[in-house]
Amino acid sequence: TDTPTDNYSTANPVSQLGTSPCASTFSDGNLTIALATGSNHSGFRSTIAVDASDDSYMEITYNTHTGAGVELGIVSPNVWATNGYVSSINTSYPGDAYAYQNDGQKRADGSTSAYGDSFTAGDVIGMRLHAGSLYFYKNGTIQNSGTALKTGLTGKWNFGASHRNNTGGTENITLNFGQSTFGNLPTGSAGWSTANLPETAIADGSN
């Protein structure tokens, strides 16, 4: 019998916002991304969307910070085709994007408000989508005293990241969906991978 391996997500270079000179640059197997900016933001989403009811975890290493900063979070697959950066989705489609910004603010339900610590180059941000709630960690410390950035989430969600605005500079990040050992894997969590996708029912072709 065929036993597929567990396949981990990567960034999706096909599904991004921005064209030259503000397109993202992908390297290291689509795990390291330079988010540039020009006349617009640049942003991307993950290749795999996981279910909010599962317990999925990933880490983002902030390599370099020369622009306005980044927003890291989750986006609904339904709206990405026409809105490729998190802040635009959050503003235009409240309920379809949630993010933690490098200034410590959160993007949720159409507005921006205080959430956690600021972060910069050299920091590692963990993101956990667990039982309908979204949590973030900075260098292993859970943010907002353990209170979720958002609760009551349902359905499928992609990881999404984008440059915060179009004022110039480049933000460089490296993603770990489980391809490498995590620095701070919460108990019970698993990587952002096909292992966290539901079983697909296959019809009996003999009927």
PDB file of C-alpha atoms in Angstrom:
ATOM      1  CA  THR A   1       0.000   0.000   0.000  1.00  0.00           C
ATOM      2  CA  ASP A   2       1.061   3.603  -0.538  1.00  0.00           C
ATOM      3  CA  THR A   3       1.877   5.487   2.658  1.00  0.00           C
ATOM      4  CA  PRO A   4       2.362   9.185   1.855  1.00  0.00           C
ATOM      5  CA  THR A   5       4.888  11.149   3.879  1.00  0.00           C
ATOM      6  CA  ASP A   6       3.868  14.118   5.980  1.00  0.00           C
ATOM      7  CA  ASN A   7       4.220  17.171   3.727  1.00  0.00           C
ATOM      8  CA  TYR A   8       4.902  20.546   5.324  1.00  0.00           C
ATOM      9  CA  SER A   9       3.674  23.864   4.034  1.00  0.00           C
ATOM     10  CA  THR A  10       5.869  26.476   2.377  1.00  0.00           C
ATOM     11  CA  ALA A  11       5.234  30.000   1.154  1.00  0.00           C
ATOM     12  CA  ASN A  12       3.302  30.069  -2.103  1.00  0.00           C
ATOM     13  CA  PRO A  13       5.120  32.249  -4.689  1.00  0.00           C
ATOM     14  CA  VAL A  14       2.217  31.890  -7.114  1.00  0.00           C
ATOM     15  CA  SER A  15      -0.264  33.357  -4.643  1.00  0.00           C
ATOM     16  CA  GLN A  16       1.159  36.751  -3.779  1.00  0.00           C
ATOM     17  CA  LEU A  17       0.377  40.411  -4.120  1.00  0.00           C
ATOM     18  CA  GLY A  18       2.711  42.808  -5.847  1.00  0.00           C
ATOM     19  CA  THR A  19       4.605  43.012  -9.098  1.00  0.00           C
ATOM     20  CA  SER A  20       7.990  44.561  -9.764  1.00  0.00           C
ATOM     21  CA  PRO A  21       9.256  46.602  -7.976  1.00  0.00           C
ATOM     22  CA  CYS A  22       7.206  45.485  -4.975  1.00  0.00           C
ATOM     23  CA  ALA A  23       7.045  41.738  -5.476  1.00  0.00           C
ATOM     24  CA  SER A  24       8.262  39.286  -2.831  1.00  0.00           C
ATOM     25  CA  THR A  25      11.454  37.333  -3.498  1.00  0.00           C
ATOM     26  CA  PHE A  26      11.452  33.655  -2.506  1.00  0.00           C
ATOM     27  CA  SER A  27      14.454  31.433  -1.732  1.00  0.00           C
ATOM     28  CA  ASP A  28      15.498  28.418   0.366  1.00  0.00           C
ATOM     29  CA  GLY A  29      12.703  26.232  -0.997  1.00  0.00           C
ATOM     30  CA  ASN A  30      10.166  29.059  -0.596  1.00  0.00           C
ATOM     31  CA  LEU A  31      10.860  29.313   3.118  1.00  0.00           C
ATOM     32  CA  THR A  32      12.849  32.574   3.137  1.00  0.00           C
ATOM     33  CA  ILE A  33      11.026  35.599   1.778  1.00  0.00           C
ATOM     34  CA  ALA A  34      12.105  39.171   1.158  1.00  0.00           C
ATOM     35  CA  LEU A  35       9.026  41.372   1.353  1.00  0.00           C
ATOM     36  CA  ALA A  36       9.757  44.458  -0.731  1.00  0.00           C
ATOM     37  CA  THR A  37       7.645  47.522  -1.280  1.00  0.00           C
ATOM     38  CA  GLY A  38       7.239  50.134  -3.942  1.00  0.00           C
ATOM     39  CA  SER A  39       3.959  51.458  -5.253  1.00  0.00           C
ATOM     40  CA  ASN A  40       2.170  48.919  -3.076  1.00  0.00           C
ATOM     41  CA  HIS A  41       2.626  46.317  -0.359  1.00  0.00           C
ATOM     42  CA  SER A  42       3.909  42.829  -1.030  1.00  0.00           C
ATOM     43  CA  GLY A  43       2.441  39.759   0.636  1.00  0.00           C
ATOM     44  CA  PHE A  44       1.954  36.030   0.295  1.00  0.00           C
ATOM     45  CA  ARG A  45       0.164  33.080   1.850  1.00  0.00           C
ATOM     46  CA  SER A  46       1.071  29.480   2.638  1.00  0.00           C
ATOM     47  CA  THR A  47       0.546  26.516   0.340  1.00  0.00           C
ATOM     48  CA  ILE A  48      -1.502  24.675   2.990  1.00  0.00           C
ATOM     49  CA  ALA A  49      -4.628  25.869   4.780  1.00  0.00           C
ATOM     50  CA  VAL A  50      -5.288  24.121   8.095  1.00  0.00           C
ATOM     51  CA  ASP A  51      -8.503  23.781  10.040  1.00  0.00           C
ATOM     52  CA  ALA A  52      -9.016  26.085  13.007  1.00  0.00           C
ATOM     53  CA  SER A  53     -10.256  23.179  15.105  1.00  0.00           C
ATOM     54  CA  ASP A  54      -6.854  21.440  14.927  1.00  0.00           C
ATOM     55  CA  ASP A  55      -3.651  22.335  16.778  1.00  0.00           C
ATOM     56  CA  SER A  56      -1.205  23.745  14.225  1.00  0.00           C
ATOM     57  CA  TYR A  57       2.016  25.589  15.022  1.00  0.00           C
ATOM     58  CA  MET A  58       4.753  27.358  13.056  1.00  0.00           C
ATOM     59  CA  GLU A  59       7.634  29.762  13.671  1.00  0.00           C
ATOM     60  CA  ILE A  60       8.797  32.832  11.788  1.00  0.00           C
ATOM     61  CA  THR A  61      12.359  34.144  12.151  1.00  0.00           C
ATOM     62  CA  TYR A  62      12.645  37.880  11.514  1.00  0.00           C
ATOM     63  CA  ASN A  63      15.963  38.135   9.647  1.00  0.00           C
ATOM     64  CA  THR A  64      16.262  41.774   8.600  1.00  0.00           C
ATOM     65  CA  HIS A  65      14.190  44.895   9.198  1.00  0.00           C
ATOM     66  CA  THR A  66      14.863  47.868   6.909  1.00  0.00           C
ATOM     67  CA  GLY A  67      11.315  48.966   6.088  1.00  0.00           C
ATOM     68  CA  ALA A  68       8.083  49.732   7.896  1.00  0.00           C
ATOM     69  CA  GLY A  69       7.764  46.242   9.337  1.00  0.00           C
ATOM     70  CA  VAL A  70       5.718  43.078   8.904  1.00  0.00           C
ATOM     71  CA  GLU A  71       2.314  41.674   9.765  1.00  0.00           C
ATOM     72  CA  LEU A  72       2.139  37.928  10.457  1.00  0.00           C
ATOM     73  CA  GLY A  73      -1.040  35.943  10.832  1.00  0.00           C
ATOM     74  CA  ILE A  74      -3.810  33.993   9.172  1.00  0.00           C
ATOM     75  CA  VAL A  75      -5.959  34.771   6.153  1.00  0.00           C
ATOM     76  CA  SER A  76      -9.073  33.182   4.721  1.00  0.00           C
ATOM     77  CA  PRO A  77      -8.442  31.397   1.401  1.00  0.00           C
ATOM     78  CA  ASN A  78     -11.685  32.900   0.099  1.00  0.00           C
ATOM     79  CA  VAL A  79     -10.515  36.514  -0.187  1.00  0.00           C
ATOM     80  CA  TRP A  80      -6.874  36.205  -1.178  1.00  0.00           C
ATOM     81  CA  ALA A  81      -7.416  36.339  -4.935  1.00  0.00           C
ATOM     82  CA  THR A  82      -8.157  40.071  -4.870  1.00  0.00           C
ATOM     83  CA  ASN A  83      -6.539  41.208  -1.599  1.00  0.00           C
ATOM     84  CA  GLY A  84      -3.002  40.018  -1.006  1.00  0.00           C
ATOM     85  CA  TYR A  85      -1.888  41.791   2.115  1.00  0.00           C
ATOM     86  CA  VAL A  86      -3.190  41.295   5.592  1.00  0.00           C
ATOM     87  CA  SER A  87      -4.087  44.880   6.479  1.00  0.00           C
ATOM     88  CA  SER A  88      -6.157  45.296   3.317  1.00  0.00           C
ATOM     89  CA  ILE A  89      -8.062  42.096   4.000  1.00  0.00           C
ATOM     90  CA  ASN A  90      -8.614  43.067   7.619  1.00  0.00           C
ATOM     91  CA  THR A  91      -9.965  46.472   6.609  1.00  0.00           C
ATOM     92  CA  SER A  92     -12.061  45.449   3.618  1.00  0.00           C
ATOM     93  CA  TYR A  93     -13.168  42.042   4.869  1.00  0.00           C
ATOM     94  CA  PRO A  94     -13.327  42.062   8.685  1.00  0.00           C
ATOM     95  CA  GLY A  95     -13.253  38.476   9.875  1.00  0.00           C
ATOM     96  CA  ASP A  96     -11.019  37.216   7.061  1.00  0.00           C
ATOM     97  CA  ALA A  97      -7.571  38.167   8.405  1.00  0.00           C
ATOM     98  CA  TYR A  98      -5.909  38.378  11.809  1.00  0.00           C
ATOM     99  CA  ALA A  99      -2.322  39.420  12.411  1.00  0.00           C
ATOM    100  CA  TYR A 100       0.393  40.382  14.890  1.00  0.00           C
ATOM    101  CA  GLN A 101       2.444  43.374  13.743  1.00  0.00           C
ATOM    102  CA  ASN A 102       6.085  44.090  14.562  1.00  0.00           C
ATOM    103  CA  ASP A 103       5.034  47.171  16.557  1.00  0.00           C
ATOM    104  CA  GLY A 104       3.105  44.917  18.961  1.00  0.00           C
ATOM    105  CA  GLN A 105      -0.314  45.847  17.603  1.00  0.00           C
ATOM    106  CA  LYS A 106      -2.888  43.363  16.358  1.00  0.00           C
ATOM    107  CA  ARG A 107      -5.063  43.478  13.248  1.00  0.00           C
ATOM    108  CA  ALA A 108      -8.488  42.020  14.022  1.00  0.00           C
ATOM    109  CA  ASP A 109     -12.106  42.603  13.060  1.00  0.00           C
ATOM    110  CA  GLY A 110     -11.379  45.636  10.928  1.00  0.00           C
ATOM    111  CA  SER A 111      -9.257  47.591  13.390  1.00  0.00           C
ATOM    112  CA  THR A 112      -5.816  47.842  14.995  1.00  0.00           C
ATOM    113  CA  SER A 113      -5.257  47.709  18.755  1.00  0.00           C
ATOM    114  CA  ALA A 114      -2.693  46.830  21.414  1.00  0.00           C
ATOM    115  CA  TYR A 115      -1.778  43.156  21.773  1.00  0.00           C
ATOM    116  CA  GLY A 116       1.786  42.150  22.675  1.00  0.00           C
ATOM    117  CA  ASP A 117       5.468  43.072  22.659  1.00  0.00           C
ATOM    118  CA  SER A 118       7.093  44.673  19.642  1.00  0.00           C
ATOM    119  CA  PHE A 119       9.554  42.504  17.717  1.00  0.00           C
ATOM    120  CA  THR A 120      12.443  43.109  15.344  1.00  0.00           C
ATOM    121  CA  ALA A 121      15.310  41.447  13.477  1.00  0.00           C
ATOM    122  CA  GLY A 122      16.650  38.447  15.386  1.00  0.00           C
ATOM    123  CA  ASP A 123      13.363  37.587  17.075  1.00  0.00           C
ATOM    124  CA  VAL A 124      11.434  34.362  16.486  1.00  0.00           C
ATOM    125  CA  ILE A 125       7.655  34.576  16.427  1.00  0.00           C
ATOM    126  CA  GLY A 126       5.601  31.449  17.066  1.00  0.00           C
ATOM    127  CA  MET A 127       2.005  31.167  15.867  1.00  0.00           C
ATOM    128  CA  ARG A 128      -0.470  28.576  17.151  1.00  0.00           C
ATOM    129  CA  LEU A 129      -3.961  27.969  15.778  1.00  0.00           C
ATOM    130  CA  HIS A 130      -5.614  25.741  18.358  1.00  0.00           C
ATOM    131  CA  ALA A 131      -9.261  24.807  18.931  1.00  0.00           C
ATOM    132  CA  GLY A 132     -10.527  27.939  17.216  1.00  0.00           C
ATOM    133  CA  SER A 133      -8.123  30.347  18.933  1.00  0.00           C
ATOM    134  CA  LEU A 134      -5.047  32.166  17.605  1.00  0.00           C
ATOM    135  CA  TYR A 135      -1.987  32.671  19.824  1.00  0.00           C
ATOM    136  CA  PHE A 136       1.414  34.243  19.253  1.00  0.00           C
ATOM    137  CA  TYR A 137       4.758  33.794  20.980  1.00  0.00           C
ATOM    138  CA  LYS A 138       7.869  35.975  20.977  1.00  0.00           C
ATOM    139  CA  ASN A 139      11.104  34.050  21.550  1.00  0.00           C
ATOM    140  CA  GLY A 140       9.144  31.355  23.372  1.00  0.00           C
ATOM    141  CA  THR A 141       7.018  33.669  25.539  1.00  0.00           C
ATOM    142  CA  ILE A 142       3.296  33.649  24.857  1.00  0.00           C
ATOM    143  CA  GLN A 143       1.940  37.115  24.186  1.00  0.00           C
ATOM    144  CA  ASN A 144      -0.852  39.061  25.891  1.00  0.00           C
ATOM    145  CA  SER A 145      -0.460  36.953  29.061  1.00  0.00           C
ATOM    146  CA  GLY A 146      -1.792  33.925  27.190  1.00  0.00           C
ATOM    147  CA  THR A 147      -4.991  35.567  25.998  1.00  0.00           C
ATOM    148  CA  ALA A 148      -5.657  34.659  22.372  1.00  0.00           C
ATOM    149  CA  LEU A 149      -5.488  37.324  19.687  1.00  0.00           C
ATOM    150  CA  LYS A 150      -8.767  35.887  18.353  1.00  0.00           C
ATOM    151  CA  THR A 151     -11.197  33.193  19.495  1.00  0.00           C
ATOM    152  CA  GLY A 152     -14.176  31.529  17.835  1.00  0.00           C
ATOM    153  CA  LEU A 153     -12.387  30.806  14.552  1.00  0.00           C
ATOM    154  CA  THR A 154     -13.809  28.101  12.284  1.00  0.00           C
ATOM    155  CA  GLY A 155     -12.970  26.639   8.889  1.00  0.00           C
ATOM    156  CA  LYS A 156      -9.708  26.669   6.944  1.00  0.00           C
ATOM    157  CA  TRP A 157      -6.957  29.273   7.261  1.00  0.00           C
ATOM    158  CA  ASN A 158      -3.702  29.985   5.437  1.00  0.00           C
ATOM    159  CA  PHE A 159      -0.686  31.549   7.061  1.00  0.00           C
ATOM    160  CA  GLY A 160      -0.233  35.019   5.575  1.00  0.00           C
ATOM    161  CA  ALA A 161       2.475  37.664   5.823  1.00  0.00           C
ATOM    162  CA  SER A 162       2.984  41.055   4.257  1.00  0.00           C
ATOM    163  CA  HIS A 163       4.944  44.288   4.341  1.00  0.00           C
ATOM    164  CA  ARG A 164       3.056  46.766   6.521  1.00  0.00           C
ATOM    165  CA  ASN A 165       2.981  49.636   4.033  1.00  0.00           C
ATOM    166  CA  ASN A 166       4.475  51.027   0.839  1.00  0.00           C
ATOM    167  CA  THR A 167       6.994  53.459   2.317  1.00  0.00           C
ATOM    168  CA  GLY A 168      10.097  51.543   1.204  1.00  0.00           C
ATOM    169  CA  GLY A 169      12.580  49.062   2.579  1.00  0.00           C
ATOM    170  CA  THR A 170      12.649  45.275   2.724  1.00  0.00           C
ATOM    171  CA  GLU A 171      11.563  42.867   5.432  1.00  0.00           C
ATOM    172  CA  ASN A 172      13.178  39.415   5.338  1.00  0.00           C
ATOM    173  CA  ILE A 173      11.687  36.428   7.176  1.00  0.00           C
ATOM    174  CA  THR A 174      12.280  32.666   7.298  1.00  0.00           C
ATOM    175  CA  LEU A 175       9.417  30.251   7.892  1.00  0.00           C
ATOM    176  CA  ASN A 176       9.457  26.942   9.740  1.00  0.00           C
ATOM    177  CA  PHE A 177       6.263  24.926   9.360  1.00  0.00           C
ATOM    178  CA  GLY A 178       7.926  21.857  10.879  1.00  0.00           C
ATOM    179  CA  GLN A 179      10.629  21.159   8.308  1.00  0.00           C
ATOM    180  CA  SER A 180      13.168  21.923  11.056  1.00  0.00           C
ATOM    181  CA  THR A 181      13.089  21.427  14.810  1.00  0.00           C
ATOM    182  CA  PHE A 182      10.938  24.037  16.511  1.00  0.00           C
ATOM    183  CA  GLY A 183      12.426  26.221  19.211  1.00  0.00           C
ATOM    184  CA  ASN A 184       9.221  26.257  21.262  1.00  0.00           C
ATOM    185  CA  LEU A 185       6.630  23.678  20.220  1.00  0.00           C
ATOM    186  CA  PRO A 186       3.627  23.902  22.582  1.00  0.00           C
ATOM    187  CA  THR A 187       2.482  20.632  24.126  1.00  0.00           C
ATOM    188  CA  GLY A 188      -0.035  18.935  21.860  1.00  0.00           C
ATOM    189  CA  SER A 189       0.754  21.011  18.773  1.00  0.00           C
ATOM    190  CA  ALA A 190       1.976  19.751  15.408  1.00  0.00           C
ATOM    191  CA  GLY A 191       3.546  21.450  12.423  1.00  0.00           C
ATOM    192  CA  TRP A 192       1.635  23.215   9.673  1.00  0.00           C
ATOM    193  CA  SER A 193       1.358  20.201   7.405  1.00  0.00           C
ATOM    194  CA  THR A 194      -0.815  17.623   5.687  1.00  0.00           C
ATOM    195  CA  ALA A 195      -0.966  15.716   8.970  1.00  0.00           C
ATOM    196  CA  ASN A 196      -3.362  18.420  10.172  1.00  0.00           C
ATOM    197  CA  LEU A 197      -5.683  18.057   7.195  1.00  0.00           C
ATOM    198  CA  PRO A 198      -8.883  16.010   7.550  1.00  0.00           C
ATOM    199  CA  GLU A 199      -9.178  12.542   6.040  1.00  0.00           C
ATOM    200  CA  THR A 200     -10.551  12.605   2.509  1.00  0.00           C
ATOM    201  CA  ALA A 201     -13.471  10.281   1.899  1.00  0.00           C
ATOM    202  CA  ILE A 202     -13.012   8.240  -1.270  1.00  0.00           C
ATOM    203  CA  ALA A 203     -16.116   6.794  -2.844  1.00  0.00           C
ATOM    204  CA  ASP A 204     -16.290   3.063  -3.490  1.00  0.00           C
ATOM    205  CA  GLY A 205     -15.943   2.811  -7.276  1.00  0.00           C
ATOM    206  CA  SER A 206     -17.371  -0.695  -7.358  1.00  0.00           C
ATOM    207  CA  ASN A 207     -20.852   0.561  -6.468  1.00  0.00           C
TER     208      ASN A 207
END
